[in-house]
Coordinates of C-alpha atoms and ligand atoms in Angstrom, one line a residue:
X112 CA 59.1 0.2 -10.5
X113 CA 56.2 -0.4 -12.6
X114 CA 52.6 2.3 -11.9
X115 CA 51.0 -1.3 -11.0
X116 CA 53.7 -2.0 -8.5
X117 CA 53.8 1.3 -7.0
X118 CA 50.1 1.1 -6.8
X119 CA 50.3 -2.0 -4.7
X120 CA 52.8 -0.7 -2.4
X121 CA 50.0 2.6 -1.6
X122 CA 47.3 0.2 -0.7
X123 CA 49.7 -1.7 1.4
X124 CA 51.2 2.0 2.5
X125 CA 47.8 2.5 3.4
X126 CA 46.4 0.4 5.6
X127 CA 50.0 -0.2 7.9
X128 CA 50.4 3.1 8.4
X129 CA 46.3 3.6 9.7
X130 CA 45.0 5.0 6.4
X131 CA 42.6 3.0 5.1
X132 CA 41.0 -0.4 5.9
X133 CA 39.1 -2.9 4.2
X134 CA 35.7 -3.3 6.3
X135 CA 35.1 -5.9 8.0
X136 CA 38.4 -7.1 7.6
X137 CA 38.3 -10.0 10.3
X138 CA 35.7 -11.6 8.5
X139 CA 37.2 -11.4 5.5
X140 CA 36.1 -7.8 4.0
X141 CA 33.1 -6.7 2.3
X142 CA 34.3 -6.2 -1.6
X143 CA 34.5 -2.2 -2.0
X144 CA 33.5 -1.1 1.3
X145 CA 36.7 0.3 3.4
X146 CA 37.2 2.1 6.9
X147 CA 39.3 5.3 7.3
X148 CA 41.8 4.6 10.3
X149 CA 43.4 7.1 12.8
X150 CA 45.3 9.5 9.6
X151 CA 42.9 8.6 7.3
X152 CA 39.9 10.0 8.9
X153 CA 42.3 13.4 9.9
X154 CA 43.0 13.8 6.1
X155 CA 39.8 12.9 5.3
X156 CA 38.3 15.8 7.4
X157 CA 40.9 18.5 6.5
X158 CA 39.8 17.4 2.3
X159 CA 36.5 18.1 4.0
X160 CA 37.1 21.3 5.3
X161 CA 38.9 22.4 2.6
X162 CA 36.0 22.1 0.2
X163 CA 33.4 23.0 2.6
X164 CA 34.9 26.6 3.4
X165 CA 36.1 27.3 0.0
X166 CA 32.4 26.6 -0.4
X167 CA 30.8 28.7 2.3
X168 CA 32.9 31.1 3.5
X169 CA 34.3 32.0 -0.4
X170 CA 30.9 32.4 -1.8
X171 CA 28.4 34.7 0.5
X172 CA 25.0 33.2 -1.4
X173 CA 26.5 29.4 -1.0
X174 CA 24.9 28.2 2.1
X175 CA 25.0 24.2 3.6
X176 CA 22.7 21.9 4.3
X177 CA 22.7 18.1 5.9
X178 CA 19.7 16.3 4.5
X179 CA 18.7 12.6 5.5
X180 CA 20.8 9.2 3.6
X181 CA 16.5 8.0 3.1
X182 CA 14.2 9.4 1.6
X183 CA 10.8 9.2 0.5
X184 CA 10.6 6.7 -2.4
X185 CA 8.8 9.3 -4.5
X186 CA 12.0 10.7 -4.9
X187 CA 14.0 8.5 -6.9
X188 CA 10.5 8.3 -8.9
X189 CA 11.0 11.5 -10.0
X190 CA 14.4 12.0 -10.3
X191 CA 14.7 9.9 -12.7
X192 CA 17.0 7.6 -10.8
X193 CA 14.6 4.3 -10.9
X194 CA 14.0 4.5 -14.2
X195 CA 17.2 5.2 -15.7
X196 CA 19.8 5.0 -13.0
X197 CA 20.9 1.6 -14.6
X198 CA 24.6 -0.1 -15.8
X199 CA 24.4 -2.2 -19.1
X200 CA 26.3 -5.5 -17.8
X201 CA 27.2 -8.3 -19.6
X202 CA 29.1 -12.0 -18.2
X203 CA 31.5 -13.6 -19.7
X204 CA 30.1 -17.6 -20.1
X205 CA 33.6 -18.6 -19.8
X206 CA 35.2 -17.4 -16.7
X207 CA 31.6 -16.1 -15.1
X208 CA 32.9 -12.7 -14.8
X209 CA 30.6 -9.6 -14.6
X210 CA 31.3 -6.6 -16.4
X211 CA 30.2 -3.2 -17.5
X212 CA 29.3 -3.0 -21.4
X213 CA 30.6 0.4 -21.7
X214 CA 33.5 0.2 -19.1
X215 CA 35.0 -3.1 -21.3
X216 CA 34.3 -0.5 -24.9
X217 CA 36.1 2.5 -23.3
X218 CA 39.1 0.4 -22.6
X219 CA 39.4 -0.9 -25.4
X220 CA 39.3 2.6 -27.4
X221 CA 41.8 3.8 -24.6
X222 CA 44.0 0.7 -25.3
X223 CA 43.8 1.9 -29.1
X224 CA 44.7 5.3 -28.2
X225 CA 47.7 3.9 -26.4
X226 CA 49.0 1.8 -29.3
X227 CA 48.9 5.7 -30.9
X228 CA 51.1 7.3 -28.4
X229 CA 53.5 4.3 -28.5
X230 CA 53.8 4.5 -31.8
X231 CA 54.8 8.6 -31.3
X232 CA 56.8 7.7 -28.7
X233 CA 59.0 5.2 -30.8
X234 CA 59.2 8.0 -33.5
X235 CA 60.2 10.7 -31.5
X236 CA 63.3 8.8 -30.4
X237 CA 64.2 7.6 -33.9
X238 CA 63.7 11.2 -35.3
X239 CA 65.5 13.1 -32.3
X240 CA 64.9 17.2 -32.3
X241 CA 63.4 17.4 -35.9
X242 CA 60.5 15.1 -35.0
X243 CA 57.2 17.1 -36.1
X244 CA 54.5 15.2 -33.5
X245 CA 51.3 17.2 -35.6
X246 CA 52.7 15.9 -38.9
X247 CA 53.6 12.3 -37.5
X248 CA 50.0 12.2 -35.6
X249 CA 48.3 13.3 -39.1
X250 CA 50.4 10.9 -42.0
X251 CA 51.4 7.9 -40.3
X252 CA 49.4 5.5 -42.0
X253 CA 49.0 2.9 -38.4
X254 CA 48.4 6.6 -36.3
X255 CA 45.7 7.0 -38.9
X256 CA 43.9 3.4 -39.2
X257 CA 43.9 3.4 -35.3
X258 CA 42.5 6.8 -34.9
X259 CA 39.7 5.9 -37.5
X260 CA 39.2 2.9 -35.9
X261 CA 38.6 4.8 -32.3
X262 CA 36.1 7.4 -34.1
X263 CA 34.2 4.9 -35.9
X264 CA 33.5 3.0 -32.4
X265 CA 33.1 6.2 -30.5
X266 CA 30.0 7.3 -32.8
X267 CA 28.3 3.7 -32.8
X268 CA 29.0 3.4 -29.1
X269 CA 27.5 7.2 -28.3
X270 CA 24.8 6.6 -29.8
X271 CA 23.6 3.3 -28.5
X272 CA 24.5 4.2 -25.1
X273 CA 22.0 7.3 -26.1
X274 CA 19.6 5.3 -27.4
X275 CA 19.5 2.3 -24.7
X276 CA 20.3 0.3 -27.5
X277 CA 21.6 -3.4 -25.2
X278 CA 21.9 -5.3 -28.7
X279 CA 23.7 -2.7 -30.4
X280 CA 26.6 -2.9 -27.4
X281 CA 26.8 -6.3 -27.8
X282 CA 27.2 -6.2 -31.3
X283 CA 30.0 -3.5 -30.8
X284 CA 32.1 -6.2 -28.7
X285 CA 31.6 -8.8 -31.3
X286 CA 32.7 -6.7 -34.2
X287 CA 35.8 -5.7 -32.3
X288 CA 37.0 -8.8 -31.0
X289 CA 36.7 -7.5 -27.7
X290 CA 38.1 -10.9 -25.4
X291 CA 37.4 -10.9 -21.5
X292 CA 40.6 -10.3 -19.7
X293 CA 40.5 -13.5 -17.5
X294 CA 39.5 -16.1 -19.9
X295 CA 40.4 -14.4 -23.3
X296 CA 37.3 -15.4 -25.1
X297 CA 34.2 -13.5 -26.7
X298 CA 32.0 -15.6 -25.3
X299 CA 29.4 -13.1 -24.2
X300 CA 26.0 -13.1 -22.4
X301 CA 23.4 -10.8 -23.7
X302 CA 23.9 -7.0 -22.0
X303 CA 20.9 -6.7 -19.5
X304 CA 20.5 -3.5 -17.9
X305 CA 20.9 -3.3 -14.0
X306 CA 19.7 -0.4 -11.5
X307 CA 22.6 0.7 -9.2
X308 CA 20.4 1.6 -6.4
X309 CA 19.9 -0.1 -3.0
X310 CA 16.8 -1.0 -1.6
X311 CA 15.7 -1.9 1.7
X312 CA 12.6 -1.5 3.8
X313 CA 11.2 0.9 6.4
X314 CA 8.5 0.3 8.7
X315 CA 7.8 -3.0 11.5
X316 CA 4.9 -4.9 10.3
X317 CA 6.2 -6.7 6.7
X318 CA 2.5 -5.7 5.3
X319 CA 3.2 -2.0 6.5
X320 CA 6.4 -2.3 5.0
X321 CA 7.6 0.9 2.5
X322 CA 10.6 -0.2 0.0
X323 CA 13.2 2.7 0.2
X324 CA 16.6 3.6 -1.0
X325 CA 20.2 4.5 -0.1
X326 CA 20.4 7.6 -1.9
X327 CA 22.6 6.9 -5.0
X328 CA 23.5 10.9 -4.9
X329 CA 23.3 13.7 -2.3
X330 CA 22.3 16.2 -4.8
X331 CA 17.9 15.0 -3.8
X332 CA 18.2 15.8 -0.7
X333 CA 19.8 19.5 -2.1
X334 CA 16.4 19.8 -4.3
X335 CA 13.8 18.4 -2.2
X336 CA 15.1 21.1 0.8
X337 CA 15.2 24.3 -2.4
X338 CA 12.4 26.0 -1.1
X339 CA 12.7 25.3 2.7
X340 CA 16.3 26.7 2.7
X341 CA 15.5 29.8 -0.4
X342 CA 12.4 30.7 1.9
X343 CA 14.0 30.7 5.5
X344 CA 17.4 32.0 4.7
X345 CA 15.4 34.5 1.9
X346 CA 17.8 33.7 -0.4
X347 CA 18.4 35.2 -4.3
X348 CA 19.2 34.0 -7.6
X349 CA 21.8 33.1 -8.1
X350 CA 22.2 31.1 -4.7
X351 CA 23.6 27.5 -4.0
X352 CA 23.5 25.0 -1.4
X353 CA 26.2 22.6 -0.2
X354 CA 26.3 19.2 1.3
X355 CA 29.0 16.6 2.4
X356 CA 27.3 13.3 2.9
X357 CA 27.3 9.5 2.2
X358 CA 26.0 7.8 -1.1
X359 CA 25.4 4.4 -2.1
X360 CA 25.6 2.6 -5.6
X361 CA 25.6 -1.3 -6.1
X362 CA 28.1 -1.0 -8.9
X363 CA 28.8 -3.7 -11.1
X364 CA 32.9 -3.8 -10.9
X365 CA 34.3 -2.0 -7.8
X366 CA 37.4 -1.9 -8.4
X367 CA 41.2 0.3 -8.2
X368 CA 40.7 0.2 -4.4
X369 CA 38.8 3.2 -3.0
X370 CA 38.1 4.8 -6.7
X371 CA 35.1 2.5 -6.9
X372 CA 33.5 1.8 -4.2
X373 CA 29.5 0.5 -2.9
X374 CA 29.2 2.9 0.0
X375 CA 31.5 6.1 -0.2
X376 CA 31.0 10.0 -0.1
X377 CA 29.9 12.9 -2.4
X378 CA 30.4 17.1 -1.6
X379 CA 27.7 18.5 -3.8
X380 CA 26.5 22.0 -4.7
X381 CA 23.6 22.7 -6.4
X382 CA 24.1 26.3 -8.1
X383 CA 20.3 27.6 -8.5
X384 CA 20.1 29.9 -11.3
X385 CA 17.4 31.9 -13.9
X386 CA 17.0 30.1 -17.0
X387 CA 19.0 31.5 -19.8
X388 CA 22.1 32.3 -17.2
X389 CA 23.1 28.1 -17.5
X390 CA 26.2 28.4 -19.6
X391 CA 27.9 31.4 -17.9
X392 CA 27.3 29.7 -14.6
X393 CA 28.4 26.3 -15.8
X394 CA 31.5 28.1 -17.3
X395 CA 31.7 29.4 -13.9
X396 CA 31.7 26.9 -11.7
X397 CA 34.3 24.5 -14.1
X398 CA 37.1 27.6 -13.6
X399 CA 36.7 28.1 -9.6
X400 CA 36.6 24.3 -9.3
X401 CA 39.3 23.3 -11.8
X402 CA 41.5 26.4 -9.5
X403 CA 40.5 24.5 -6.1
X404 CA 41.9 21.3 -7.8
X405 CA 45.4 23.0 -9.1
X406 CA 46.0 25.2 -5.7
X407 CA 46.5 21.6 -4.0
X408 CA 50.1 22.0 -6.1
X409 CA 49.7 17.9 -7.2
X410 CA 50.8 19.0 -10.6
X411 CA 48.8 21.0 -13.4
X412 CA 49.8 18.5 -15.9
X413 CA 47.6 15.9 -14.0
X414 CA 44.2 17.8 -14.6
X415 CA 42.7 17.7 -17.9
X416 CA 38.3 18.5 -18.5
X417 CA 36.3 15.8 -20.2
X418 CA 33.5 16.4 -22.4
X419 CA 30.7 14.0 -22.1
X420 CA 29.1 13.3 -25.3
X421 CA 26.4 11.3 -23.3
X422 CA 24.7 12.8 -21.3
X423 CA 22.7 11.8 -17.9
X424 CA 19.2 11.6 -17.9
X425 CA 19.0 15.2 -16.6
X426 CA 22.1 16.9 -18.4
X427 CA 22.3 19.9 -21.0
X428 CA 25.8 19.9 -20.6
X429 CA 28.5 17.9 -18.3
X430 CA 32.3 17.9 -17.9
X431 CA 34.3 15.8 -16.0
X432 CA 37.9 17.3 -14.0
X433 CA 40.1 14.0 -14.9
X434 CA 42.9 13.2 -13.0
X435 CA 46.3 11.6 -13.7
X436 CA 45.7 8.4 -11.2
X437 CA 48.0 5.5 -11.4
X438 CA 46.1 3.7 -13.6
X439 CA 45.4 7.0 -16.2
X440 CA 43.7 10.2 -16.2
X441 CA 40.0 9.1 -14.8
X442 CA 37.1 11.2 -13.4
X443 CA 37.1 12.4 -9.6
X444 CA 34.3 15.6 -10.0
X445 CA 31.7 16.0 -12.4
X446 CA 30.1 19.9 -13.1
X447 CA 26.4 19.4 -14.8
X448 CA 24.0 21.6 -16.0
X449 CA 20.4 20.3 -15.1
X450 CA 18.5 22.5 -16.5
X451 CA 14.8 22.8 -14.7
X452 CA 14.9 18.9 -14.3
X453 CA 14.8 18.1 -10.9
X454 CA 13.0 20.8 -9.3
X455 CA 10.8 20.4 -12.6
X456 CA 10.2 16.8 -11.4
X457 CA 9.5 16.9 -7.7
X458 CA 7.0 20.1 -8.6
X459 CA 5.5 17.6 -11.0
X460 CA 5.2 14.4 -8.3
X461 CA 4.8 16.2 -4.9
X462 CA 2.5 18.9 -6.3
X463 CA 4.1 21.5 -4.3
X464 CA 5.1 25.0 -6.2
X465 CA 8.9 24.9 -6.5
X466 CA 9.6 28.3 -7.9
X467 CA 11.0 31.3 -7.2
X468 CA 9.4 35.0 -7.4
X469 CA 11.7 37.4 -9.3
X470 CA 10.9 40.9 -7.7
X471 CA 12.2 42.7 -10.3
X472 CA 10.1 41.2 -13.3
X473 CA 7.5 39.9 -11.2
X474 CA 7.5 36.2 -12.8
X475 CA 8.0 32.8 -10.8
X476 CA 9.5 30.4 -12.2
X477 CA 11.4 26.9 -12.1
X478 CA 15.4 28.0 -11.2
X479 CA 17.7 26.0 -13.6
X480 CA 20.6 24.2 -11.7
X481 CA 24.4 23.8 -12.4
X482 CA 26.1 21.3 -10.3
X483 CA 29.6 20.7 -8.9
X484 CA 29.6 17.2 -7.6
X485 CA 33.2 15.6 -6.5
X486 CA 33.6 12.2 -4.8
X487 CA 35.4 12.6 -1.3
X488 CA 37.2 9.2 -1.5
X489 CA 38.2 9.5 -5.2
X490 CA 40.2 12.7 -4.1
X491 CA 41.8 11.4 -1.1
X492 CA 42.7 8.6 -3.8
X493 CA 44.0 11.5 -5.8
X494 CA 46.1 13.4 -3.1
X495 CA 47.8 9.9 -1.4
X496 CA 48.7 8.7 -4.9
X497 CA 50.1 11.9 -6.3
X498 CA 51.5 11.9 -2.7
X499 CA 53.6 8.7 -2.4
X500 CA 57.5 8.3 -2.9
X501 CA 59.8 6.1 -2.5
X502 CA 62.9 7.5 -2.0
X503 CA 66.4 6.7 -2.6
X504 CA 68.6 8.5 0.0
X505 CA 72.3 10.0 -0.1
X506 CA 73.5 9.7 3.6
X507 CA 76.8 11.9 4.8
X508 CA 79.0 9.1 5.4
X509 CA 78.4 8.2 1.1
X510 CA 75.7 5.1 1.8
X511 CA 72.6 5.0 0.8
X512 CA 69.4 4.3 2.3
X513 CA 65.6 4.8 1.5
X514 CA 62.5 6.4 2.6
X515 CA 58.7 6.2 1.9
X516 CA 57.5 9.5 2.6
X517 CA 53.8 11.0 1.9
X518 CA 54.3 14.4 0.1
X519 CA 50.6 15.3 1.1
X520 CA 49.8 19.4 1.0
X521 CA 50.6 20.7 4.4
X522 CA 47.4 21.7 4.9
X523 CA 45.8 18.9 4.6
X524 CA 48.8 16.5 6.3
X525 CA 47.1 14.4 9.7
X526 CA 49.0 15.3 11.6
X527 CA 51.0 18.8 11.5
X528 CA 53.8 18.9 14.1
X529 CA 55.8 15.9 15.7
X530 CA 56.8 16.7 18.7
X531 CA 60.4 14.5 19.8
X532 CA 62.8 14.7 22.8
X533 CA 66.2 13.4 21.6
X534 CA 66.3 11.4 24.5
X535 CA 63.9 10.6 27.5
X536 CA 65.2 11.7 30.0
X537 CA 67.4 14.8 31.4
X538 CA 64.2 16.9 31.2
X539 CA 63.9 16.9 27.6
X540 CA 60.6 14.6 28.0
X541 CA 59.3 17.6 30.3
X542 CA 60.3 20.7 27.9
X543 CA 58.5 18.7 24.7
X544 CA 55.3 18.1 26.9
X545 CA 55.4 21.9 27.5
X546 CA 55.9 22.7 23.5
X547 CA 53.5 20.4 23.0
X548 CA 50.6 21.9 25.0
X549 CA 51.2 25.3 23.9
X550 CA 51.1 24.2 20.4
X551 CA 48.3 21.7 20.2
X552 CA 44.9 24.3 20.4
X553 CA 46.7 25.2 17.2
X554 CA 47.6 22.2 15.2
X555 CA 47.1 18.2 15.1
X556 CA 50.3 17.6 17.2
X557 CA 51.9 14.1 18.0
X558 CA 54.4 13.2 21.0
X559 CA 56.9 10.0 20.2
X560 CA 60.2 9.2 22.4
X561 CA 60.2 5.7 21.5
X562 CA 63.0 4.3 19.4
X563 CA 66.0 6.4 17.2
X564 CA 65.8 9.8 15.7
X565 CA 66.2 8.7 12.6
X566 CA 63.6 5.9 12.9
X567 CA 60.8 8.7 14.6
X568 CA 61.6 10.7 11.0
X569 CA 61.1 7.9 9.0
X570 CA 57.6 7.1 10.5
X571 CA 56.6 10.5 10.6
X572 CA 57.7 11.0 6.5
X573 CA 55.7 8.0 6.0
X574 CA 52.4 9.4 7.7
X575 CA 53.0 13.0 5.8
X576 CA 53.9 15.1 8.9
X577 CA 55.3 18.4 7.6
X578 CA 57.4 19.2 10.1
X579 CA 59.6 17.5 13.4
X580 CA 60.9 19.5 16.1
X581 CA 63.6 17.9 18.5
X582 CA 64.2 19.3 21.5
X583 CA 67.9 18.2 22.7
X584 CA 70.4 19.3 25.5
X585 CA 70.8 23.0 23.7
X586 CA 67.4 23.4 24.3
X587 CA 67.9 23.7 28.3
X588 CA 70.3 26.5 27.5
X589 CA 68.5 29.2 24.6
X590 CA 65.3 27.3 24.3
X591 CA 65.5 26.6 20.4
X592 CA 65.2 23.5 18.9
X593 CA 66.1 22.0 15.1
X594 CA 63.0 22.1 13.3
X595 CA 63.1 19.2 9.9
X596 CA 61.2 19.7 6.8
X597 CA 60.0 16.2 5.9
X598 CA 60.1 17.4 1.9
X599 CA 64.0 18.4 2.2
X600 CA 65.1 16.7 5.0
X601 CA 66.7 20.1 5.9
X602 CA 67.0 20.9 9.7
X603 CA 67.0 24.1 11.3
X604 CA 67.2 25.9 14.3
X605 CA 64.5 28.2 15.5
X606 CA 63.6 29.7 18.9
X607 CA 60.6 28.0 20.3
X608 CA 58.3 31.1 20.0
X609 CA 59.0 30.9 16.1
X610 CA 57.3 27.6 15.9
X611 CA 53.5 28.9 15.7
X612 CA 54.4 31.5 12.5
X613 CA 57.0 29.0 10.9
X614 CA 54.6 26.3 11.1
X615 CA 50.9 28.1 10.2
X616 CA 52.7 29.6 7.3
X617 CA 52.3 26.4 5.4
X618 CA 48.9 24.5 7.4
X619 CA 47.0 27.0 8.3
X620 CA 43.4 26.8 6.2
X621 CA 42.8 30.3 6.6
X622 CA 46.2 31.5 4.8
X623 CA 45.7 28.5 2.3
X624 CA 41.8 30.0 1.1
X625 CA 43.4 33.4 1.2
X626 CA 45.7 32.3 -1.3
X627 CA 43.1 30.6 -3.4
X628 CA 40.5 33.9 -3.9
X629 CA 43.1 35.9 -4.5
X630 CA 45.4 34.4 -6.9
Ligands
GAP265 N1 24.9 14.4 -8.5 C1 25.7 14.0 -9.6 C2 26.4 12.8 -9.5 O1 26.2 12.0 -8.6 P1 28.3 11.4 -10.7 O2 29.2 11.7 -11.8 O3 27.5 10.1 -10.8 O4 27.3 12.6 -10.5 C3 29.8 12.5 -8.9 O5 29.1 11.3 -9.3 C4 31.2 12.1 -8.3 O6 30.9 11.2 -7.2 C5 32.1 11.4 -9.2 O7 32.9 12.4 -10.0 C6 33.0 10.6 -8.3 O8 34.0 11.5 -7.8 C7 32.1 10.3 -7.2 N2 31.6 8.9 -7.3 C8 30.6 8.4 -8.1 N3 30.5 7.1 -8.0 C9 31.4 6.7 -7.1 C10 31.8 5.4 -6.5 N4 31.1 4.3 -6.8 N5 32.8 5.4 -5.6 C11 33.5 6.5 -5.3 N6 33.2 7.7 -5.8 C12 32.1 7.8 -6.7

């Protein structure tokens, strides 16, 4: 099955199984908003706690904070965000689609790239074992005129997305053919610059009116609370503060389901440091979060860093942790060193003294900031896709049958334990009730007695539940019960006062973050 095939089949996956949902839905939708049903909201909240606690309760001087979605407009003023927080978009006359200028160049260097690694790929199977990939990759005259292709439009496209320069993108997508993919033509608009921000108003009386904004990023809220939270909680440098919350951009193409989207989430932590200390701390913070990423066990492979060579208004330095998705290795968490721009800024606009007093060489001054800033629905996105399998299944009797099952990390699975009587009745129902309510102060459990064994397995594969217990007829006599792995399909049978340790082993957060500072 084809990665676009496969990708259909999750979104599908996804919203009949209570996953996700577009919003709205019954009037249609509203284009790259969705809703997080009954498992999607569970696995939402354990990626949540993940982060949060490998935030606060790994790092002593890493403290949280819940700040407001508006804010005062002064804020955006300053951080730079209404000013420069623009996309460079450009139509196509032809079929009156909207695009990003730089989105529509970046795929066409990555499509370039691609036409290299088919062209390894076809040499490697010609040439067998004594293929040499470096001396291919550095003599092959295509492999060559493709690769100075890509670095010729990477420089001209670097520097006019550094410069602002709107005519010089155009002129980039002229001089390489680039054709819209719906009508095929280069018949372009001019690229106009929009602001991604969303405005609306506060206050009854429209003459008393104040334009504000959704907040395109948590991280304000982070600086405009620095000296509240370093004064109360007397905090030192080095010290960070961490926030889960809702952001909001009016981008230009949502797309790729729930990797785009107009209203989604952000976990942020601003990392307040002394100036000079930036690239140690930013070297920092890219180890301990590219670990977080790897201990989910989705693959090491599927992780890669990406260097930005432009840089946001307020960056000295930015990397992004790319992921293997479906549709290629793309960004889910950015790390940025901000230097003393934001705090710099709101001293600048509010008037008020943002700057910390260093006892110990008596000078205040403006902390610098590194930043880890990862979108919440871009790694759910992550996890269900890495997560997702069809299966093709070798039954006893020699037939075959098939399974969708959700390989999600036990730790973060919905739901942990299903709980099902082999039959309902002969007191089974009864002795699973009992199982249940001893187990469920522990772990998300779920009851089902409806329908066949094999068919309560099958739903619970699909939904990612680790492990099934079934309590049959042998259960009246030495209270154990056969305990399935959804990843094996293996059964067992354990005593009932196993259960808790068998089953924490693998979903219990405190063993998992144990695991994570120690390795
Ligand atoms: N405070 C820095 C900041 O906001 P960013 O690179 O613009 O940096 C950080 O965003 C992360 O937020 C991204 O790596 C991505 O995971 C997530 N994100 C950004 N825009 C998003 C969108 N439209 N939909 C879903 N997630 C998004």
């Amino acid at each position: 099955m084809s990665k676009e095939d496969a990708f259909r089949n999750l979104i599908a996956h996804c919203k009949e199984y209570g996953f996700i949902f577009q919003s709205s839905e019954i009037y249609d939708g509203l284009s790259a908003v969705y809703d997080y049903g009954q498992n999607g909201v569970e696995l939402k909240n354990n990626i949540r706690k993940y982060w949060w606690d490998s935030m606060i309760l790994l790092n002593e001087n890493v403290v949280g904070l819940d700040s407001a979605i508006f804010m005062h407009p002064k804020t955006w003023k300053a951080s730079g965000h209404l000013d420069a927080f623009n996309d460079p978009l450009i139509d196509n006359k032809d079929s009156k689609k909207r695009y990003r200028a730089d989105d529509l160049i970046e795929e066409h260097m990555e499509k370039l790239e691609n036409k290299i690694d088919r062209e390894v790929e076809k040499a490697k199977k010609r040439f067998g074992a004594s293929f040499d990939e470096k001396m291919f990759r550095d003599t092959n005259p295509r492999v060559i005129a493709n690769r100075e292709k890509i670095d010729s439009l990477n420089g001209r496209f670097v520097k006019a997305m550094n410069n602002n320069d709107l005519a010089e993108l155009k002129q980039i997508i002229l001089d390489y053919e680039i054709t819209c993919p719906v009508s095929g033509t280069r018949n372009w608009t001019d690229v106009r610059q929009f602001n991604l921000m969303f405005a609306t108003e506060m206050g009854s009386t429209a003459d008393g009116a104040m334009k504000i904004y959704l907040r395109p990023e948590t991280a304000q809220g982070i600086f405009v609370n620095y000296i509240n939270v370093q004064k109360t909680g007397r905090m030192k440098l080095p010290f960070g503060i961490a926030q889960i919350g809702k952001a909001f951009r009016n981008e230009i193409v949502a797309r790729q389901f729930i990797f785009r989207m107009r209203e989604f989430e952000q976990m942020e932590m601003q990392y307040f440091i002394k100036p000079g200390t930036e690239n140690e701390w930013f070297d920092h913070w890219k180890n301990v979060r590219m670990k977080w990423h790897k201990a989910l066990g989705l693959g090491d492979d599927n992780y890669r860093f990406h260097d930005h060579e432009k840089l946001a208004h307020y960056a000295s330095a930015a990397t992004d942790i790319e992921f293997n998705f479906p549709f290629g290795f793309r960004e889910v968490e950015g790390i940025h060193s901000r230097t003393d721009f934001d705090l710099g800024q709101h001293q600048k606009f509010s008037g008020k003294k943002l700057q910390y007093f260093d006892p110990e060489t008596n000078e205040s001054f403006v902390p610098y900031v590194v930043e880890t800033s990862l979108g919440l629905d871009r790694i759910f996105l992550q996890i269900i896709s890495a997560a997702y399998h069809e299966e093709e299944i070798q039954k006893e009797d020699g037939s075959t049958d098939s399974r969708v099952v959700f390989n999600l990390p036990p730790v973060l699975a919905p739901v942990k334990l299903a709980v099902l009587p082999l039959v309902k009745k002969d007191g089974l129902p009864e002795i699973s009730r009992r199982i249940m309510d001893d187990l469920k102060y522990d772990f998300n459990c779920q009851y089902e007695e409806k329908d066949s064994i094999g068919r309560r397995y099958r739903r619970q594969d699909a939904i990612g539940t680790p492990y099934c217990i079934t309590i049959d007829h042998q259960t009246k006599e030495d209270n154990t019960v056969t305990i399935r792995y959804r990843d094996t399909m293996e059964q067992e049978r354990v005593n009932v006062r196993q259960l808790r340790n068998i089953i924490s082993e693998k979903v219990d957060m405190s063993s998992f973050l144990r695991k994570l500072d120690h390795d």
